[in-house]
Structure formats: structure tokens, C-alpha cells
mmCIF file of C-alpha atoms and ligand atoms in Angstrom:
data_model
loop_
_atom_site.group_PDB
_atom_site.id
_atom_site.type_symbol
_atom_site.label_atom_id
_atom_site.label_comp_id
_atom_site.label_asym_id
_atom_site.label_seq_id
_atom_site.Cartn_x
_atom_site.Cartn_y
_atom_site.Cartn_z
ATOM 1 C CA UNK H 217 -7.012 20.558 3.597
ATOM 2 C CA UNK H 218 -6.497 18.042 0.902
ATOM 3 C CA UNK H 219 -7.462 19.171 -2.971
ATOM 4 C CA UNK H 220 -9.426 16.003 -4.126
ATOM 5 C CA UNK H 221 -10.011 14.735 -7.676
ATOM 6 C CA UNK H 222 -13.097 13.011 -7.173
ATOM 7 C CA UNK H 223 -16.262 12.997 -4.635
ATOM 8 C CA UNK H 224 -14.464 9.932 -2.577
ATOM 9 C CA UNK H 225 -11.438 9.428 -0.147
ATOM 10 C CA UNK H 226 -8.744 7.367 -1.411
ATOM 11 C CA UNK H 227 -6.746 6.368 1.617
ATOM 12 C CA UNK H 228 -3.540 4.282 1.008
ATOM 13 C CA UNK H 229 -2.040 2.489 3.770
ATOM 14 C CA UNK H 230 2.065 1.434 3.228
ATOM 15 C CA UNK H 231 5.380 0.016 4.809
ATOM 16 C CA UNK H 232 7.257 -2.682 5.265
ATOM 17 C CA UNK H 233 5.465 -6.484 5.893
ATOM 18 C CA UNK H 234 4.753 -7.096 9.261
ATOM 19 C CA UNK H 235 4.207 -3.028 10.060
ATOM 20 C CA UNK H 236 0.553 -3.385 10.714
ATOM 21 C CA UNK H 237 -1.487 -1.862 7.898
ATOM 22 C CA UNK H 238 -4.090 -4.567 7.798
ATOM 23 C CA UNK H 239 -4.746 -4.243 11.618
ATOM 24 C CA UNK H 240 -4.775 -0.726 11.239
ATOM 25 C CA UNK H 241 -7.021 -0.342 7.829
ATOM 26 C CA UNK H 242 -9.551 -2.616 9.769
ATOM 27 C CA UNK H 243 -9.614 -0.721 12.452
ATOM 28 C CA UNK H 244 -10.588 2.426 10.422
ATOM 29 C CA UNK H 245 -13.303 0.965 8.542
ATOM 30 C CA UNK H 246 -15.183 -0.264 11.413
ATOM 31 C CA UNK H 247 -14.833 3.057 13.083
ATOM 32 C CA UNK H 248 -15.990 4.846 9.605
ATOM 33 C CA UNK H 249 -18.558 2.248 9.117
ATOM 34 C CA UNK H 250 -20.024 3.417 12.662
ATOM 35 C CA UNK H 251 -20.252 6.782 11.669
ATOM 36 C CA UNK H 252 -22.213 5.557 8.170
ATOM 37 C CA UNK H 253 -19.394 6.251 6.176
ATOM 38 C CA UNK H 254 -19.723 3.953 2.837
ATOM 39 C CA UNK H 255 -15.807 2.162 2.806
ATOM 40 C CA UNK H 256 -14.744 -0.265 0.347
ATOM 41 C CA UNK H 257 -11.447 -1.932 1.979
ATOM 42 C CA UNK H 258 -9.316 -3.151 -0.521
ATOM 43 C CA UNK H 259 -5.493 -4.589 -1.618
ATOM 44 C CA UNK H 260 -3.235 -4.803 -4.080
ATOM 45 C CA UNK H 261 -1.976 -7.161 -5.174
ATOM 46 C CA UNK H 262 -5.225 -8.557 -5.746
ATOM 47 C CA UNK H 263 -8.805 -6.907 -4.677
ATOM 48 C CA UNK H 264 -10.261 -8.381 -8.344
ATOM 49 C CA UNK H 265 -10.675 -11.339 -10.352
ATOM 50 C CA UNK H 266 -7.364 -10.888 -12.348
ATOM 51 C CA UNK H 267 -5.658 -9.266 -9.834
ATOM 52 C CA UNK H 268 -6.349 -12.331 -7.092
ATOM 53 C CA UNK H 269 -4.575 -14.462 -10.429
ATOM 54 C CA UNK H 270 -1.220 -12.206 -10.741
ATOM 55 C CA UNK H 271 -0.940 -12.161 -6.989
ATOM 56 C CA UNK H 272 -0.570 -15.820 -6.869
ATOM 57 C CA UNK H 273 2.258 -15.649 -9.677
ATOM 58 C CA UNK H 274 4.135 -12.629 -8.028
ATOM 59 C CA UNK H 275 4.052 -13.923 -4.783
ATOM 60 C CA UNK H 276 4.123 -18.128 -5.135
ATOM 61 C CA UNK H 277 5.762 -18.556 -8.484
ATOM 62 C CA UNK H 278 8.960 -20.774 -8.009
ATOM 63 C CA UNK H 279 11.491 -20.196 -10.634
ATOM 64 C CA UNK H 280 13.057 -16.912 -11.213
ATOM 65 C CA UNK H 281 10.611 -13.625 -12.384
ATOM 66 C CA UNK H 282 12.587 -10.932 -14.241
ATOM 67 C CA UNK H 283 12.469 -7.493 -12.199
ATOM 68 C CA UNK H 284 11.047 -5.813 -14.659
ATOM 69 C CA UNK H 285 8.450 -8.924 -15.632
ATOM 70 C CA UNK H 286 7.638 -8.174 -11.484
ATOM 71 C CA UNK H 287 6.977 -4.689 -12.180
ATOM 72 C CA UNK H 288 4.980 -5.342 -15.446
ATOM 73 C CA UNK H 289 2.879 -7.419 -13.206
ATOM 74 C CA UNK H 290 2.013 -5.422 -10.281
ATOM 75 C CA UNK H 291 1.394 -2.583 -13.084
ATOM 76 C CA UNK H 292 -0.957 -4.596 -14.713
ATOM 77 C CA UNK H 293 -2.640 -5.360 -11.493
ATOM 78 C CA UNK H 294 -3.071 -2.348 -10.117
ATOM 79 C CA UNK H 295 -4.438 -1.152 -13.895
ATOM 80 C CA UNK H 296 -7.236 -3.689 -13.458
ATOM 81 C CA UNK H 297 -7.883 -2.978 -9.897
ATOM 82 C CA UNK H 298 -7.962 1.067 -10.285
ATOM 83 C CA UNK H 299 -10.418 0.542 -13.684
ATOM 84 C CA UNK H 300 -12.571 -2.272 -11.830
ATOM 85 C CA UNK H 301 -13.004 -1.158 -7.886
ATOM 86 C CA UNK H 302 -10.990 1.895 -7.227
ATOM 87 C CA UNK H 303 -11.883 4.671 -9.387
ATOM 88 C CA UNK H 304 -15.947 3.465 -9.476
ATOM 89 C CA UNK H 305 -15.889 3.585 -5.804
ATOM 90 C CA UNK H 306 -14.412 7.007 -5.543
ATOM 91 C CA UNK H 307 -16.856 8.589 -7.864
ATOM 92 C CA UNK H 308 -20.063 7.214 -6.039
ATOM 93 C CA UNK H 309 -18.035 9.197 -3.469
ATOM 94 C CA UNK H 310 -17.048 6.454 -1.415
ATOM 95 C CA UNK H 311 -13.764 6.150 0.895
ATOM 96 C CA UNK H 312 -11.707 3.910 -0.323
ATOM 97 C CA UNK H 313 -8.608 1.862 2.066
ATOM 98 C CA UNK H 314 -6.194 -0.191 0.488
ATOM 99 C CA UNK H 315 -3.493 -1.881 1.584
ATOM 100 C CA UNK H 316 -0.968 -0.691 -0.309
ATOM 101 C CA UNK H 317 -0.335 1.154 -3.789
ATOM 102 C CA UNK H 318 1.823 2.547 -5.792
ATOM 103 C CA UNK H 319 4.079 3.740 -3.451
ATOM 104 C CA UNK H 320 4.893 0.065 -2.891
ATOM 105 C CA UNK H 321 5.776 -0.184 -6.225
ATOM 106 C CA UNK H 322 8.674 2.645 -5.942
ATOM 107 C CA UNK H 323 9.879 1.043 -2.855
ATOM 108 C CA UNK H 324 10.358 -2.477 -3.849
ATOM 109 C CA UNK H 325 10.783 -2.530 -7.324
ATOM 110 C CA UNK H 326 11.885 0.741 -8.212
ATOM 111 C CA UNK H 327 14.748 0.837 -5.240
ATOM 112 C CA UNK H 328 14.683 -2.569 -3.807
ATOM 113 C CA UNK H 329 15.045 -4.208 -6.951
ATOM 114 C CA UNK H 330 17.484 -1.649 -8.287
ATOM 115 C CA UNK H 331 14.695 -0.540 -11.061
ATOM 116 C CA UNK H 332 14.731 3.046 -11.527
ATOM 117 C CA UNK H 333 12.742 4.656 -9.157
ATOM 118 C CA UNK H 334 10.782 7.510 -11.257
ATOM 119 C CA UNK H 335 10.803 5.099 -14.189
ATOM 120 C CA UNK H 336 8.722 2.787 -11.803
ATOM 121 C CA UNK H 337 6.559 6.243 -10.577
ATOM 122 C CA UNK H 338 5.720 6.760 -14.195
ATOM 123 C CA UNK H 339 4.657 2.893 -15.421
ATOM 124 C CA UNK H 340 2.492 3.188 -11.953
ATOM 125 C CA UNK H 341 1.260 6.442 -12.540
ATOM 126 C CA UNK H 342 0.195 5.402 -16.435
ATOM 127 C CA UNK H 343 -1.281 2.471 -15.092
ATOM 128 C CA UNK H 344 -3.603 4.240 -12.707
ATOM 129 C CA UNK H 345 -4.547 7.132 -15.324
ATOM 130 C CA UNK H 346 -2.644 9.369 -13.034
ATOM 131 C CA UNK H 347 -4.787 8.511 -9.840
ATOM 132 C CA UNK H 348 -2.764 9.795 -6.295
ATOM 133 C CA UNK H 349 -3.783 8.825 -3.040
ATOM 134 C CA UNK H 350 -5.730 11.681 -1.565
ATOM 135 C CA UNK H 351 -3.696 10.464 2.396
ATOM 136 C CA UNK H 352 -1.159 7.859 2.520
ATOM 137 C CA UNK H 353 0.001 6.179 5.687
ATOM 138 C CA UNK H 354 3.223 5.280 6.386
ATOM 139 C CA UNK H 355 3.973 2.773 9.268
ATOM 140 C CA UNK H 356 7.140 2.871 9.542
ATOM 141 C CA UNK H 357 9.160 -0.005 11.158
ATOM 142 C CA UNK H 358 12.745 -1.441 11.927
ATOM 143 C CA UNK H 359 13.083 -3.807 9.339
ATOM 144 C CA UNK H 360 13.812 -6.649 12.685
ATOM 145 C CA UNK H 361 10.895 -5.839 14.338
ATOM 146 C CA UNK H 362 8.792 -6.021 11.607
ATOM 147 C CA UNK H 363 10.476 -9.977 10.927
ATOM 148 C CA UNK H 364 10.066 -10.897 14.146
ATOM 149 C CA UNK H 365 6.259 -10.205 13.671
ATOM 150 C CA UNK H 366 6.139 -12.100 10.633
ATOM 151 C CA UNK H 367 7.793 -14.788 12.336
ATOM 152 C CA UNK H 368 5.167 -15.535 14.368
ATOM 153 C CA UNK H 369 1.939 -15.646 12.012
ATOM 154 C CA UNK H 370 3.765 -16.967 8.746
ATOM 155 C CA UNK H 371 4.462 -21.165 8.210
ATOM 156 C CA UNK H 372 6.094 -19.970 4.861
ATOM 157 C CA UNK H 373 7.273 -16.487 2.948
ATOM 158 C CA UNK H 374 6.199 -15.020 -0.108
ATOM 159 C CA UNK H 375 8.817 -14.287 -2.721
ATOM 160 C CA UNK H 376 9.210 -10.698 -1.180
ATOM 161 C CA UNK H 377 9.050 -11.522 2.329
ATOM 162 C CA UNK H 378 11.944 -14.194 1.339
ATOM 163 C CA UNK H 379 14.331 -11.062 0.241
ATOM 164 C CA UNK H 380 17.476 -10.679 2.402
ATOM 165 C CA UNK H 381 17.218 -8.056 5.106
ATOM 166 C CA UNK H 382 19.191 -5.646 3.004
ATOM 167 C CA UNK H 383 16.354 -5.797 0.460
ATOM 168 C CA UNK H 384 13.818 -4.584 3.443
ATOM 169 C CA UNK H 385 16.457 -2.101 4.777
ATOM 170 C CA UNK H 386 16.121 -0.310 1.540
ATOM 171 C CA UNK H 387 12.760 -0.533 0.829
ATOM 172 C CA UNK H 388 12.496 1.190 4.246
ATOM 173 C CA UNK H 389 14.636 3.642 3.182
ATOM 174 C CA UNK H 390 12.762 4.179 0.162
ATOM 175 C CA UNK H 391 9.739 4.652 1.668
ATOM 176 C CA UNK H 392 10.756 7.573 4.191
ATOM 177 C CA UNK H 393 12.758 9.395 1.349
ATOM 178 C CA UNK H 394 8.951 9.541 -0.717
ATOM 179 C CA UNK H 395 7.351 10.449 2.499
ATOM 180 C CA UNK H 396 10.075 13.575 2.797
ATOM 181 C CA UNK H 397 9.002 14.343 -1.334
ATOM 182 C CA UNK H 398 5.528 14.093 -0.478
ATOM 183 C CA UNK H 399 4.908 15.902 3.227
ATOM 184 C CA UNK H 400 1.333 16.669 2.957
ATOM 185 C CA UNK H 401 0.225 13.188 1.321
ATOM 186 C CA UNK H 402 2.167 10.965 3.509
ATOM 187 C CA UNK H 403 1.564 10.467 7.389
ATOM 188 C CA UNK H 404 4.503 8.797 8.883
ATOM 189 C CA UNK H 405 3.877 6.778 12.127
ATOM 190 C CA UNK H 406 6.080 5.062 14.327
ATOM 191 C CA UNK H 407 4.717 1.624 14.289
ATOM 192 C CA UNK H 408 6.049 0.409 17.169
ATOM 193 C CA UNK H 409 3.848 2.276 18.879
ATOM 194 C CA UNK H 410 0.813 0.533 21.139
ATOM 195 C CA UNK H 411 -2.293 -0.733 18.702
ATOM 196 C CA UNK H 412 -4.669 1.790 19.652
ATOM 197 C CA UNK H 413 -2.461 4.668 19.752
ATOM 198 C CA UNK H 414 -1.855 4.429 16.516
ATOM 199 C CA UNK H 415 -5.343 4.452 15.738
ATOM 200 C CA UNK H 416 -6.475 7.471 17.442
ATOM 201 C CA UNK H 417 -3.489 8.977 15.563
ATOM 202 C CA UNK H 418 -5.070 7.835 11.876
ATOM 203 C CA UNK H 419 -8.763 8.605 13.121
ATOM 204 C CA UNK H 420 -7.680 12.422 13.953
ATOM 205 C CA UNK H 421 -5.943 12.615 10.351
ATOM 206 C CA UNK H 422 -9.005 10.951 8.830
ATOM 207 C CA UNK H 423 -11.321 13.167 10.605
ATOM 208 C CA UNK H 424 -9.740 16.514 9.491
ATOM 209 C CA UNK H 425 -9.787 15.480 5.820
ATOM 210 C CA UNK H 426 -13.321 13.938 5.867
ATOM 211 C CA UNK H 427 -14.408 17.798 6.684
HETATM 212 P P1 TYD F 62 0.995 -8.989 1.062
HETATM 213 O O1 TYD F 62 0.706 -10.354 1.539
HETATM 214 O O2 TYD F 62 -0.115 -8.112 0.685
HETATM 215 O O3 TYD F 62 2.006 -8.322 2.044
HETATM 216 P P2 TYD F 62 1.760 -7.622 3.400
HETATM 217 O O4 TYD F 62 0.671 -8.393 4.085
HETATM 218 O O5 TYD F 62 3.082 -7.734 4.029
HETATM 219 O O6 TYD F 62 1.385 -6.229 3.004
HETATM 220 O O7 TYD F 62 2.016 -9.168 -0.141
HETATM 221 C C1 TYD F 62 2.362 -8.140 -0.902
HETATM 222 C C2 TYD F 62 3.834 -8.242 -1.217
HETATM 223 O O8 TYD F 62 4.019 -7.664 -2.498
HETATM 224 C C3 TYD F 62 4.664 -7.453 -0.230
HETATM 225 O O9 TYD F 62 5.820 -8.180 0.121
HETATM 226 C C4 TYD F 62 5.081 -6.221 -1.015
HETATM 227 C C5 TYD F 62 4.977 -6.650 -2.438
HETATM 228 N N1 TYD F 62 4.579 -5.566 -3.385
HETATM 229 C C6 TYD F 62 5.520 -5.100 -4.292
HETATM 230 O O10 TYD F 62 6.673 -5.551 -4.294
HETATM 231 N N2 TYD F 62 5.144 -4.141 -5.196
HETATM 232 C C7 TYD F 62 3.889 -3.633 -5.251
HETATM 233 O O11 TYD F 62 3.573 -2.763 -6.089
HETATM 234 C C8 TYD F 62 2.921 -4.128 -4.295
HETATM 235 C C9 TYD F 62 1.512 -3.607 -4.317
HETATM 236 C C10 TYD F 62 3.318 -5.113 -3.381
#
């Protein structure tokens, strides 16, 4: 059973690009939406008016961004968006899915970019007046599979996607290590696995906590 700080869900969904959390996070909402669940579906970066503005700089801005001026601003973001959507919608007791959080943040900043990793924990942590996903899903991918996906729905990259393969490798890395700190917040999934399998997976997970 998961202790929760608030009447909501907050339901995080993470992993490499290409690893399927969109597909999966709609997915859930229309099954939770069935049931008359209220969801707010969500993103970061982005998800408000500010945040929609420091996406476009951390992910199109040509010329070089300092890694700790990247951090800053996916701190900030996520500051605006937990204020502004998050935290509101989990007090009207709402369940809340979002494409990624501050576990992101650890993986590619903290360890990709070579930032420290708790140091990156913390600035997220103060950001988000200490807020913790209540379930976070992991999908967990082979940093070549999860290319070859991009491959065939992007025309260009965003400054991340454009990292070397190393940079992925580690952020991959980085993101099974927290799920090992973290057992009974994280759900690890293979996400290689078929569509709908890894659905019924999420929905069983979802159901138990939602009780
Ligand atoms: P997005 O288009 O949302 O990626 P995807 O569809 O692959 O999830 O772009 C988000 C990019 O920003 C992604 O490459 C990961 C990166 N990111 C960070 O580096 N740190 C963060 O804290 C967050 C939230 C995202």
C-alpha cells in the first residue's frame, strides 16, 4: 500500500526517449477516465504557460547551455508546473500522469551530464516543496532500440535526443540504479514488451494503489 501525502495519485511515468511513456500514459487515462476517475495528464518540460517557454529554450536553443544553466531550467520548470497544475490537482484529489519528473532530472543532468547526482535530487526536491511521486514507472529500454524508434517518428532531434549514445547508456544506467534505491516507488518494465502487455501490467499496479 502506498502512504500518500495528499487526497490525489501522482503517477510519474520515466525512461529513456523513444521507451513509450506517452503511449503508455494515454493508455491509462482513457482506461481511468472509463472508470470516472478525474486525470489530469501532464509533462514536463512544459504542461504551463512558462513551462511550454523554457521547453523551447532547453530543447531548441542553438548555441551552447551551461549544464548547470540546463538544470536551473528544468528546476525552474518543474517549480512552476508543481505550484500551477500539479499540487492543485492532487488536493482536489485528482490522479495526476506526467510524463516525466524529477527522476529525469537525476538521470540526465545529475549523471548524464556529470552533475552531481544528489546535488541534482536536492535542487529538484526544493523546487517541488518536497513533492515524491506516489508510483513511478520505469520503461526501461536498450538505449538502440529505443533510437531506432525515434528514428522513425522524428525529422529532427532535440538537444537531448542529439547526445551521443554513451550519454543515453548512462542515463539508462542511472535510471535502474534509482529504481534499485527506490523499490516500492518505482515499477520497472521491460519495454520491449508487446503494447498492451505492458498495459495490463500498469493497470494491475494502478488498480492496487487506487484501493
Ligand atoms: P520530450 O520531448 O518530452 O522527450 P520524450 O518524448 O522523449 O520524453 O523531451 C524531454 C527531453 O528533456 C528528454 O530528452 C529528456 C529531457 N529532460 C531532462 O534532461 N531533464 C529533465 O528534468 C526533464 C523533465 C527532461
Amino acid at each position: 500500500m502506498i502512504e500518500r501525502q495528499h487526497p490525489g495519485l501522482f503517477l510519474t511515468f520515466e525512461g529513456g526517449d523513444g521507451s513509450g511513456k506517452s503511449t503508455q500514459a494515454a493508455l491509462l487515462e482513457a482506461w481511468l477516465r472509463k472508470q470516472g476517475r478525474t486525470v489530469v495528464r501532464t509533462r514536463e518540460p512544459g504542461g504551463t504557460e512558462v513551462g511550454e517557454a523554457i521547453r523551447e529554450i532547453v530543447l531548441h536553443h542553438r548555441g551552447h547551455i551551461a549544464p548547470r544553466a540546463e538544470a536551473l531550467l528544468y528546476a525552474a520548470d518543474r517549480a512552476q508546473h508543481v505550484a500551477a497544475v500539479v499540487r492543485p490537482a492532487l488536493d482536489r484529489g485528482e490522479i495526476v500522469l506526467q510524463d516525466r519528473y524529477l527522476d529525469s532530472s537525476v538521470a540526465y543532468q545529475g549523471v548524464g551530464r556529470g552533475l552531481e547526482a544528489d546535488e541534482i535530487r536536492r535542487l529538484s526536491l526544493w523546487a517541488a516543496e518536497g513533492l515524491l511521486p506516489d508510483l513511478t514507472v520505469l520503461l526501461d529500454l536498450e538505449v538502440g532500440i529505443g533510437r531506432s524508434r525515434l528514428d522513425g517518428s522524428r525529422t529532427r532531434y532535440d538537444r537531448l535526443e542529439s547526445e551521443a549514445a554513451e550519454f543515453h547508456a548512462r542515463v539508462r544506467d542511472a535510471y535502474l540504479a534509482l529504481a534499485a534505491a527506490e523499490p516500492e516507488r518505482f515499477m520497472v518494465l521491460d519495454a520491449s514488451l508487446p503494447v498492451d502487455e505492458l498495459a495490463a501490467l500498469i493497470r494491475s499496479r494502478v488498480s492496487a494503489a487506487l484501493k
